[in-house]
Amino acid sequence: MKALTINGKGKIGDFVFNLINYSFFTAFTIACIYPFYYLFINTISDNGLVQRGLITFIPKGIHLTNYIALAEVNELGTSFLVTISRTVIGTVLMVGVSAFAGYLVTRKEMQNRKFWYRFLIITMYFDAGLIPWYLNMSMLGLTNNFLGYIIPGIVAPFNVILVKTYIESIPVELEESAFIDGAGYLTVFRHIIWPLSKPILATIAVFGAVGHWNSFMDSLILMQGSPHLQTVQHRLYNYLNQASNLDAIMSRSGAVKDVLDSKVIKYTISMVTIIPILVVYPFMQRYFERGIMLGAVKG
Amino acid sequence: MVASGFRNFSIKFLEIFMRVVAIFSAVVMFSPTMNPARVTDLINKTTSLFTSAISYSRLTSEAGRAIRLEWVSQGDFTIIYIASILISLGVLFTLIGSGLSIGNQKLKRLSYMIIIPSSLLQLTGLFGIWRAYRSFGESSRLDRVVYQLPGGFFIFIAIALMTILLSVALLLLIPRPDKDMPYDMDRSKQLVLMYMPFAALLFIFSYMPLLGWRYAFFDYKAGVTSLSLDSFVGFKWFTFLFKNKATLNDIVRVMRNTLVMSSLGLATSWLPMIFAMFLVEAKSSRYKRFVQTFTTIPNFISWVLVYGLALAIFSTDGFINSLFLNLGWRTRAVNYLMGDRFIWFKMWAWGTWKGLGWSAIIYIATISSIDPTLYESATIDGAGRFQKMRYITLPSLMPTYFVLLIMAVAAFLSNGMEQYLVFENATNTAKITVLDLYVYQLGIKNGVIPLSTLIGMVKSLISVVLLFSVNKLSKVVREESIF
């Protein structure tokens, strides 16, 4: 008898709990995706309807002219080229360096190892500030210079530490026996460490690439005198912020002017910038999640 | 016996001398005053050899007019550019060579064989610069194209000749090793040597900016004045900060915004933990996966894009206004991105929208690693859902929570500036400007270098003190720390 009532009460309680729980999470998830969806349907729907604000849930009069018209905007193409180049070059260099530097600091026999490791870690907790950083970059000649996107990011202390922690978790027998066979550090790194640490390298590569793709502040601060070196995000920021920038592209290209109005063009450019992330995301999700776990291990 | 002792001593001495010269040349490479490539005043006086070699645009930044009017030819600047690259490469290889000289006899000989051609490379570059110098001398406007051989030119010639001489001497002194002797070096030193390039990059990009702090003690205007003893003003900017009413007001306002927004973040820092605890209560694992996937996406788009989405939803012709107007709920559109009402809360909300799902992942993973028998035995003991959450789940999440909390407290003054920069406009600037954004506006946009450097410096120092004290506190109270 008693067991039954508890059971019954539990069932009602369960039901209420689940109802609230599922409702909350469903609502929050919708809040997270709907803006993307709204943006997307407004870029592919009939521009007249979009103008009147009639596209809210279902796309109507689907067409791709907005995207096609955007392809004519040369300066956008330039910034895509800049962003793609920095993403590829910057990520490849960062991953290679993090792997190798991470490996070096795992070797206990390194002279003054503690010092060199601290030399690396301190930079994570302490920085001189934006202005000294900018003045330093300017002094080095890395302002208005594509290399300004690449060189400062080659040694990424946090990623070096992630790799180091990972390599330390790999059993070292293989490595030691290779040393006994007379292999040097470079050989061991190339044939043993690199293949074994691929999971962590994939993770930092994904994070690095997303970081480069989303980069905005360095473009804003360093490339003030070189519009042709602005990243996609910087360009988008200009379009979103200043109507004059939009008018400029609209007047320059006849086709663009016929098709787009400022609202649709903003949406379309935003969408073009988001699409790469959304496309890559499902494949990369497990790397993202592993990344945050590894990051937490070290704190 | 004595002779060989003397021989060893001279080898040691010359080797050390060589390394000193190599390091010296690398340092000089970054000094604008000793730039061998600055053969004309058309090259900016803040340009170092390194800068000349990596930035053609910087090299010619002030020569555009002179090239257009054909006082000088563009070709000469190209020569200087290439020459700078050659000299820099020469310095680099000399450095690598003298690094290798740490090894055994055979490696030492190899290293000097590398240094000789490197020095010749340097001399080739210097010859190119000399050519350009001669060519500038034939300009029609010598009054504008002030040409000279800079002091650095002679320094680098001296360096190159010296390294060649030293190498030759060392090659003569060090006996040729047996044919089958392998290249070898002490392993502990090998590692350091391979680490050096990364240490150098760290030094250049993370430690050298600290030199910039000196700007806080000088009267400095970008491009107008240079740092010299007469522009040294000591603590003038410190007192200025408190004496100047307008600046003081700005700082107070900015600090208020910073503290309020950081406090909002700290006060709700437990949200991701609760999010994770309740999400794992959902029974369907596909549903959990679904929620997790889609709530983490916002974390991976930039703040500029978040602003783009915000425009699409909340601006005058955005989703909400369109919906309300078309449904007849409202007659006039309202731009929710304008004005400063609830702006602190709105900023917090955007931050939470972007980061909540992502921050929860770490807790979800921790929960999945909790021993399930704990829950089973609690169920047998009659514990309900909330009791299990309270007494099993929560305590196992606390260590992670505290580590993240320490980091959040240490970053109390650093809200970052991207979010506030993109959402900032004339109607909300008074309440949205946080410290980081203020430093950007003051230093980069308005060019007030000393004051903005000073504020950034104080901020960095406070942040470090905060980090250490919170870490210490946590060590004492919870016996947990991040380092």
mmCIF file of N, CA and C in Angstrom, chain B residues 103-184:
data_model
loop_
_atom_site.group_PDB
_atom_site.id
_atom_site.type_symbol
_atom_site.label_atom_id
_atom_site.label_comp_id
_atom_site.label_asym_id
_atom_site.label_seq_id
_atom_site.Cartn_x
_atom_site.Cartn_y
_atom_site.Cartn_z
ATOM 1 N N GLY B 103 78.456 21.837 -29.659
ATOM 2 C CA GLY B 103 78.636 20.390 -29.794
ATOM 3 C C GLY B 103 80.087 19.923 -29.765
ATOM 4 N N ASN B 104 80.341 18.731 -30.286
ATOM 5 C CA ASN B 104 81.697 18.159 -30.244
ATOM 6 C C ASN B 104 82.570 18.752 -31.348
ATOM 7 N N GLN B 105 83.776 18.286 -31.383
ATOM 8 C CA GLN B 105 84.774 18.787 -32.315
ATOM 9 C C GLN B 105 84.252 18.861 -33.754
ATOM 10 N N LYS B 106 83.607 17.793 -34.187
ATOM 11 C CA LYS B 106 83.171 17.731 -35.569
ATOM 12 C C LYS B 106 82.056 18.756 -35.825
ATOM 13 N N LEU B 107 81.140 18.865 -34.854
ATOM 14 C CA LEU B 107 80.032 19.808 -34.988
ATOM 15 C C LEU B 107 80.550 21.241 -34.966
ATOM 16 N N LYS B 108 81.584 21.463 -34.129
ATOM 17 C CA LYS B 108 82.183 22.803 -34.056
ATOM 18 C C LYS B 108 82.685 23.224 -35.436
ATOM 19 N N ARG B 109 83.418 22.303 -36.075
ATOM 20 C CA ARG B 109 83.964 22.642 -37.393
ATOM 21 C C ARG B 109 82.842 22.934 -38.375
ATOM 22 N N LEU B 110 81.786 22.120 -38.300
ATOM 23 C CA LEU B 110 80.634 22.357 -39.177
ATOM 24 C C LEU B 110 80.067 23.750 -38.931
ATOM 25 N N SER B 111 79.962 24.113 -37.643
ATOM 26 C CA SER B 111 79.317 25.382 -37.313
ATOM 27 C C SER B 111 80.103 26.549 -37.919
ATOM 28 N N TYR B 112 81.449 26.453 -37.899
ATOM 29 C CA TYR B 112 82.199 27.576 -38.465
ATOM 30 C C TYR B 112 82.145 27.576 -39.983
ATOM 31 N N MET B 113 81.940 26.383 -40.546
ATOM 32 C CA MET B 113 81.762 26.340 -41.999
ATOM 33 C C MET B 113 80.416 26.955 -42.381
ATOM 34 N N ILE B 114 79.457 26.927 -41.446
ATOM 35 C CA ILE B 114 78.162 27.586 -41.721
ATOM 36 C C ILE B 114 78.315 29.088 -41.561
ATOM 37 N N ILE B 115 79.063 29.496 -40.547
ATOM 38 C CA ILE B 115 79.140 30.921 -40.234
ATOM 39 C C ILE B 115 79.840 31.696 -41.346
ATOM 40 N N ILE B 116 80.859 31.102 -41.966
ATOM 41 C CA ILE B 116 81.582 31.857 -43.005
ATOM 42 C C ILE B 116 80.658 32.258 -44.153
ATOM 43 N N PRO B 117 79.940 31.318 -44.780
ATOM 44 C CA PRO B 117 79.015 31.771 -45.835
ATOM 45 C C PRO B 117 77.920 32.709 -45.315
ATOM 46 N N SER B 118 77.459 32.510 -44.064
ATOM 47 C CA SER B 118 76.428 33.410 -43.522
ATOM 48 C C SER B 118 76.966 34.830 -43.477
ATOM 49 N N SER B 119 78.216 34.959 -43.041
ATOM 50 C CA SER B 119 78.795 36.300 -42.952
ATOM 51 C C SER B 119 78.974 36.888 -44.336
ATOM 52 N N LEU B 120 79.314 36.025 -45.306
ATOM 53 C CA LEU B 120 79.435 36.515 -46.675
ATOM 54 C C LEU B 120 78.075 36.998 -47.183
ATOM 55 N N LEU B 121 77.026 36.276 -46.785
ATOM 56 C CA LEU B 121 75.662 36.690 -47.137
ATOM 57 C C LEU B 121 75.392 38.090 -46.594
ATOM 58 N N GLN B 122 75.779 38.297 -45.338
ATOM 59 C CA GLN B 122 75.626 39.618 -44.725
ATOM 60 C C GLN B 122 76.361 40.682 -45.528
ATOM 61 N N LEU B 123 77.601 40.341 -45.915
ATOM 62 C CA LEU B 123 78.393 41.319 -46.664
ATOM 63 C C LEU B 123 77.747 41.625 -48.006
ATOM 64 N N THR B 124 77.172 40.593 -48.653
ATOM 65 C CA THR B 124 76.462 40.824 -49.913
ATOM 66 C C THR B 124 75.342 41.823 -49.700
ATOM 67 N N GLY B 125 74.571 41.601 -48.645
ATOM 68 C CA GLY B 125 73.476 42.516 -48.333
ATOM 69 C C GLY B 125 73.997 43.919 -48.098
ATOM 70 N N LEU B 126 75.087 44.026 -47.365
ATOM 71 C CA LEU B 126 75.650 45.344 -47.065
ATOM 72 C C LEU B 126 76.133 46.026 -48.346
ATOM 73 N N PHE B 127 76.646 45.198 -49.270
ATOM 74 C CA PHE B 127 77.065 45.754 -50.557
ATOM 75 C C PHE B 127 75.853 46.339 -51.290
ATOM 76 N N GLY B 128 74.736 45.618 -51.246
ATOM 77 C CA GLY B 128 73.496 46.112 -51.864
ATOM 78 C C GLY B 128 73.103 47.450 -51.277
ATOM 79 N N ILE B 129 73.214 47.570 -49.979
ATOM 80 C CA ILE B 129 72.853 48.821 -49.329
ATOM 81 C C ILE B 129 73.789 49.950 -49.774
ATOM 82 N N TRP B 130 75.050 49.592 -49.924
ATOM 83 C CA TRP B 130 76.014 50.589 -50.368
ATOM 84 C C TRP B 130 75.663 51.062 -51.784
ATOM 85 N N ARG B 131 75.243 50.100 -52.638
ATOM 86 C CA ARG B 131 74.822 50.450 -53.994
ATOM 87 C C ARG B 131 73.653 51.450 -53.965
ATOM 88 N N ALA B 132 72.675 51.127 -53.126
ATOM 89 C CA ALA B 132 71.506 51.996 -53.024
ATOM 90 C C ALA B 132 71.918 53.382 -52.533
ATOM 91 N N TYR B 133 72.864 53.379 -51.600
ATOM 92 C CA TYR B 133 73.359 54.640 -51.052
ATOM 93 C C TYR B 133 73.981 55.492 -52.157
ATOM 94 N N ARG B 134 74.804 54.838 -52.993
ATOM 95 C CA ARG B 134 75.430 55.558 -54.108
ATOM 96 C C ARG B 134 74.370 56.107 -55.055
ATOM 97 N N SER B 135 73.374 55.287 -55.312
ATOM 98 C CA SER B 135 72.323 55.669 -56.242
ATOM 99 C C SER B 135 71.524 56.861 -55.702
ATOM 100 N N PHE B 136 71.302 56.881 -54.392
ATOM 101 C CA PHE B 136 70.599 58.025 -53.788
ATOM 102 C C PHE B 136 71.417 59.298 -53.955
ATOM 103 N N GLY B 137 72.731 59.134 -53.951
ATOM 104 C CA GLY B 137 73.617 60.287 -54.086
ATOM 105 C C GLY B 137 73.459 60.996 -55.425
ATOM 106 N N GLU B 138 72.901 60.280 -56.409
ATOM 107 C CA GLU B 138 72.726 60.890 -57.718
ATOM 108 C C GLU B 138 71.359 61.523 -57.881
ATOM 109 N N SER B 139 70.602 61.589 -56.803
ATOM 110 C CA SER B 139 69.248 62.130 -56.877
ATOM 111 C C SER B 139 69.276 63.622 -57.218
ATOM 112 N N SER B 140 68.192 64.093 -57.863
ATOM 113 C CA SER B 140 68.112 65.502 -58.234
ATOM 114 C C SER B 140 67.751 66.377 -57.032
ATOM 115 N N ARG B 141 67.197 65.779 -55.997
ATOM 116 C CA ARG B 141 66.777 66.577 -54.842
ATOM 117 C C ARG B 141 67.511 66.113 -53.585
ATOM 118 N N LEU B 142 68.808 66.348 -53.553
ATOM 119 C CA LEU B 142 69.583 65.876 -52.420
ATOM 120 C C LEU B 142 69.138 66.521 -51.114
ATOM 121 N N ASP B 143 68.506 67.684 -51.211
ATOM 122 C CA ASP B 143 68.042 68.335 -49.982
ATOM 123 C C ASP B 143 66.918 67.532 -49.312
ATOM 124 N N ARG B 144 66.129 66.834 -50.116
ATOM 125 C CA ARG B 144 65.036 66.046 -49.542
ATOM 126 C C ARG B 144 65.467 64.600 -49.297
ATOM 127 N N VAL B 145 66.232 64.060 -50.240
ATOM 128 C CA VAL B 145 66.718 62.687 -50.086
ATOM 129 C C VAL B 145 68.012 62.749 -49.297
ATOM 130 N N VAL B 146 67.938 63.140 -48.036
ATOM 131 C CA VAL B 146 69.176 63.255 -47.266
ATOM 132 C C VAL B 146 69.790 61.865 -47.161
ATOM 133 N N TYR B 147 70.956 61.674 -47.783
ATOM 134 C CA TYR B 147 71.518 60.323 -47.788
ATOM 135 C C TYR B 147 72.791 60.268 -46.982
ATOM 136 N N GLN B 148 72.985 59.151 -46.306
ATOM 137 C CA GLN B 148 74.192 58.969 -45.508
ATOM 138 C C GLN B 148 74.402 57.481 -45.273
ATOM 139 N N LEU B 149 75.620 57.113 -44.950
ATOM 140 C CA LEU B 149 75.846 55.734 -44.511
ATOM 141 C C LEU B 149 75.680 55.726 -43.003
ATOM 142 N N PRO B 150 74.663 55.051 -42.500
ATOM 143 C CA PRO B 150 74.399 55.102 -41.057
ATOM 144 C C PRO B 150 75.458 54.340 -40.258
ATOM 145 N N GLY B 151 75.542 54.665 -38.992
ATOM 146 C CA GLY B 151 76.512 53.998 -38.123
ATOM 147 C C GLY B 151 76.328 52.492 -38.139
ATOM 148 N N GLY B 152 75.083 52.054 -38.208
ATOM 149 C CA GLY B 152 74.786 50.623 -38.206
ATOM 150 C C GLY B 152 75.455 49.903 -39.356
ATOM 151 N N PHE B 153 75.615 50.606 -40.469
ATOM 152 C CA PHE B 153 76.253 49.994 -41.634
ATOM 153 C C PHE B 153 77.659 49.520 -41.285
ATOM 154 N N PHE B 154 78.392 50.402 -40.606
ATOM 155 C CA PHE B 154 79.761 50.047 -40.245
ATOM 156 C C PHE B 154 79.786 48.985 -39.155
ATOM 157 N N ILE B 155 78.818 49.074 -38.249
ATOM 158 C CA ILE B 155 78.745 48.047 -37.204
ATOM 159 C C ILE B 155 78.574 46.669 -37.830
ATOM 160 N N PHE B 156 77.662 46.574 -38.816
ATOM 161 C CA PHE B 156 77.412 45.262 -39.403
ATOM 162 C C PHE B 156 78.601 44.793 -40.249
ATOM 163 N N ILE B 157 79.278 45.743 -40.894
ATOM 164 C CA ILE B 157 80.492 45.334 -41.618
ATOM 165 C C ILE B 157 81.499 44.754 -40.631
ATOM 166 N N ALA B 158 81.648 45.450 -39.507
ATOM 167 C CA ALA B 158 82.587 44.976 -38.486
ATOM 168 C C ALA B 158 82.185 43.598 -37.990
ATOM 169 N N ILE B 159 80.865 43.431 -37.745
ATOM 170 C CA ILE B 159 80.397 42.136 -37.247
ATOM 171 C C ILE B 159 80.723 41.032 -38.249
ATOM 172 N N ALA B 160 80.402 41.295 -39.534
ATOM 173 C CA ALA B 160 80.596 40.257 -40.545
ATOM 174 C C ALA B 160 82.074 39.900 -40.678
ATOM 175 N N LEU B 161 82.921 40.924 -40.716
ATOM 176 C CA LEU B 161 84.359 40.645 -40.855
ATOM 177 C C LEU B 161 84.878 39.879 -39.642
ATOM 178 N N MET B 162 84.394 40.301 -38.486
ATOM 179 C CA MET B 162 84.860 39.666 -37.254
ATOM 180 C C MET B 162 84.450 38.192 -37.227
ATOM 181 N N THR B 163 83.203 37.893 -37.594
ATOM 182 C CA THR B 163 82.766 36.492 -37.547
ATOM 183 C C THR B 163 83.560 35.655 -38.550
ATOM 184 N N ILE B 164 83.877 36.256 -39.715
ATOM 185 C CA ILE B 164 84.665 35.497 -40.685
ATOM 186 C C ILE B 164 86.053 35.197 -40.109
ATOM 187 N N LEU B 165 86.682 36.247 -39.558
ATOM 188 C CA LEU B 165 88.017 36.076 -38.988
ATOM 189 C C LEU B 165 88.022 35.024 -37.883
ATOM 190 N N LEU B 166 87.041 35.154 -36.987
ATOM 191 C CA LEU B 166 86.970 34.216 -35.862
ATOM 192 C C LEU B 166 86.793 32.795 -36.374
ATOM 193 N N SER B 167 85.925 32.634 -37.372
ATOM 194 C CA SER B 167 85.669 31.291 -37.890
ATOM 195 C C SER B 167 86.929 30.703 -38.483
ATOM 196 N N VAL B 168 87.627 31.518 -39.280
ATOM 197 C CA VAL B 168 88.850 31.014 -39.903
ATOM 198 C C VAL B 168 89.848 30.614 -38.825
ATOM 199 N N ALA B 169 90.011 31.491 -37.827
ATOM 200 C CA ALA B 169 90.951 31.203 -36.751
ATOM 201 C C ALA B 169 90.571 29.912 -36.045
ATOM 202 N N LEU B 170 89.291 29.749 -35.755
ATOM 203 C CA LEU B 170 88.860 28.560 -35.020
ATOM 204 C C LEU B 170 89.020 27.303 -35.866
ATOM 205 N N LEU B 171 88.745 27.449 -37.183
ATOM 206 C CA LEU B 171 88.913 26.285 -38.051
ATOM 207 C C LEU B 171 90.378 25.850 -38.086
ATOM 208 N N LEU B 172 91.286 26.836 -38.008
ATOM 209 C CA LEU B 172 92.701 26.495 -37.991
ATOM 210 C C LEU B 172 93.101 25.862 -36.664
ATOM 211 N N LEU B 173 92.496 26.383 -35.571
ATOM 212 C CA LEU B 173 92.897 25.909 -34.240
ATOM 213 C C LEU B 173 92.321 24.532 -33.918
ATOM 214 N N ILE B 174 91.066 24.311 -34.331
ATOM 215 C CA ILE B 174 90.449 23.027 -33.977
ATOM 216 C C ILE B 174 90.934 21.974 -34.957
ATOM 217 N N PRO B 175 91.573 20.913 -34.448
ATOM 218 C CA PRO B 175 92.117 19.886 -35.357
ATOM 219 C C PRO B 175 90.993 19.142 -36.073
ATOM 220 N N ARG B 176 91.314 18.735 -37.282
ATOM 221 C CA ARG B 176 90.348 17.959 -38.059
ATOM 222 C C ARG B 176 90.079 16.633 -37.344
ATOM 223 N N PRO B 177 88.826 16.302 -37.077
ATOM 224 C CA PRO B 177 88.537 15.068 -36.335
ATOM 225 C C PRO B 177 88.654 13.846 -37.239
ATOM 226 N N ASP B 178 88.638 12.661 -36.614
ATOM 227 C CA ASP B 178 88.662 11.416 -37.392
ATOM 228 C C ASP B 178 87.454 11.372 -38.314
ATOM 229 N N LYS B 179 87.613 10.670 -39.405
ATOM 230 C CA LYS B 179 86.555 10.605 -40.411
ATOM 231 C C LYS B 179 85.262 10.029 -39.836
ATOM 232 N N ASP B 180 85.400 8.977 -38.984
ATOM 233 C CA ASP B 180 84.186 8.287 -38.526
ATOM 234 C C ASP B 180 83.634 8.850 -37.226
ATOM 235 N N MET B 181 84.116 9.997 -36.818
ATOM 236 C CA MET B 181 83.565 10.620 -35.606
ATOM 237 C C MET B 181 82.165 11.167 -35.926
ATOM 238 N N PRO B 182 81.155 10.816 -35.121
ATOM 239 C CA PRO B 182 79.807 11.316 -35.421
ATOM 240 C C PRO B 182 79.611 12.742 -34.897
ATOM 241 N N TYR B 183 78.649 13.442 -35.518
ATOM 242 C CA TYR B 183 78.243 14.736 -34.960
ATOM 243 C C TYR B 183 77.562 14.481 -33.638
ATOM 244 N N ASP B 184 77.956 15.209 -32.602
ATOM 245 C CA ASP B 184 77.326 14.934 -31.313
ATOM 246 C C ASP B 184 77.306 16.188 -30.445
#
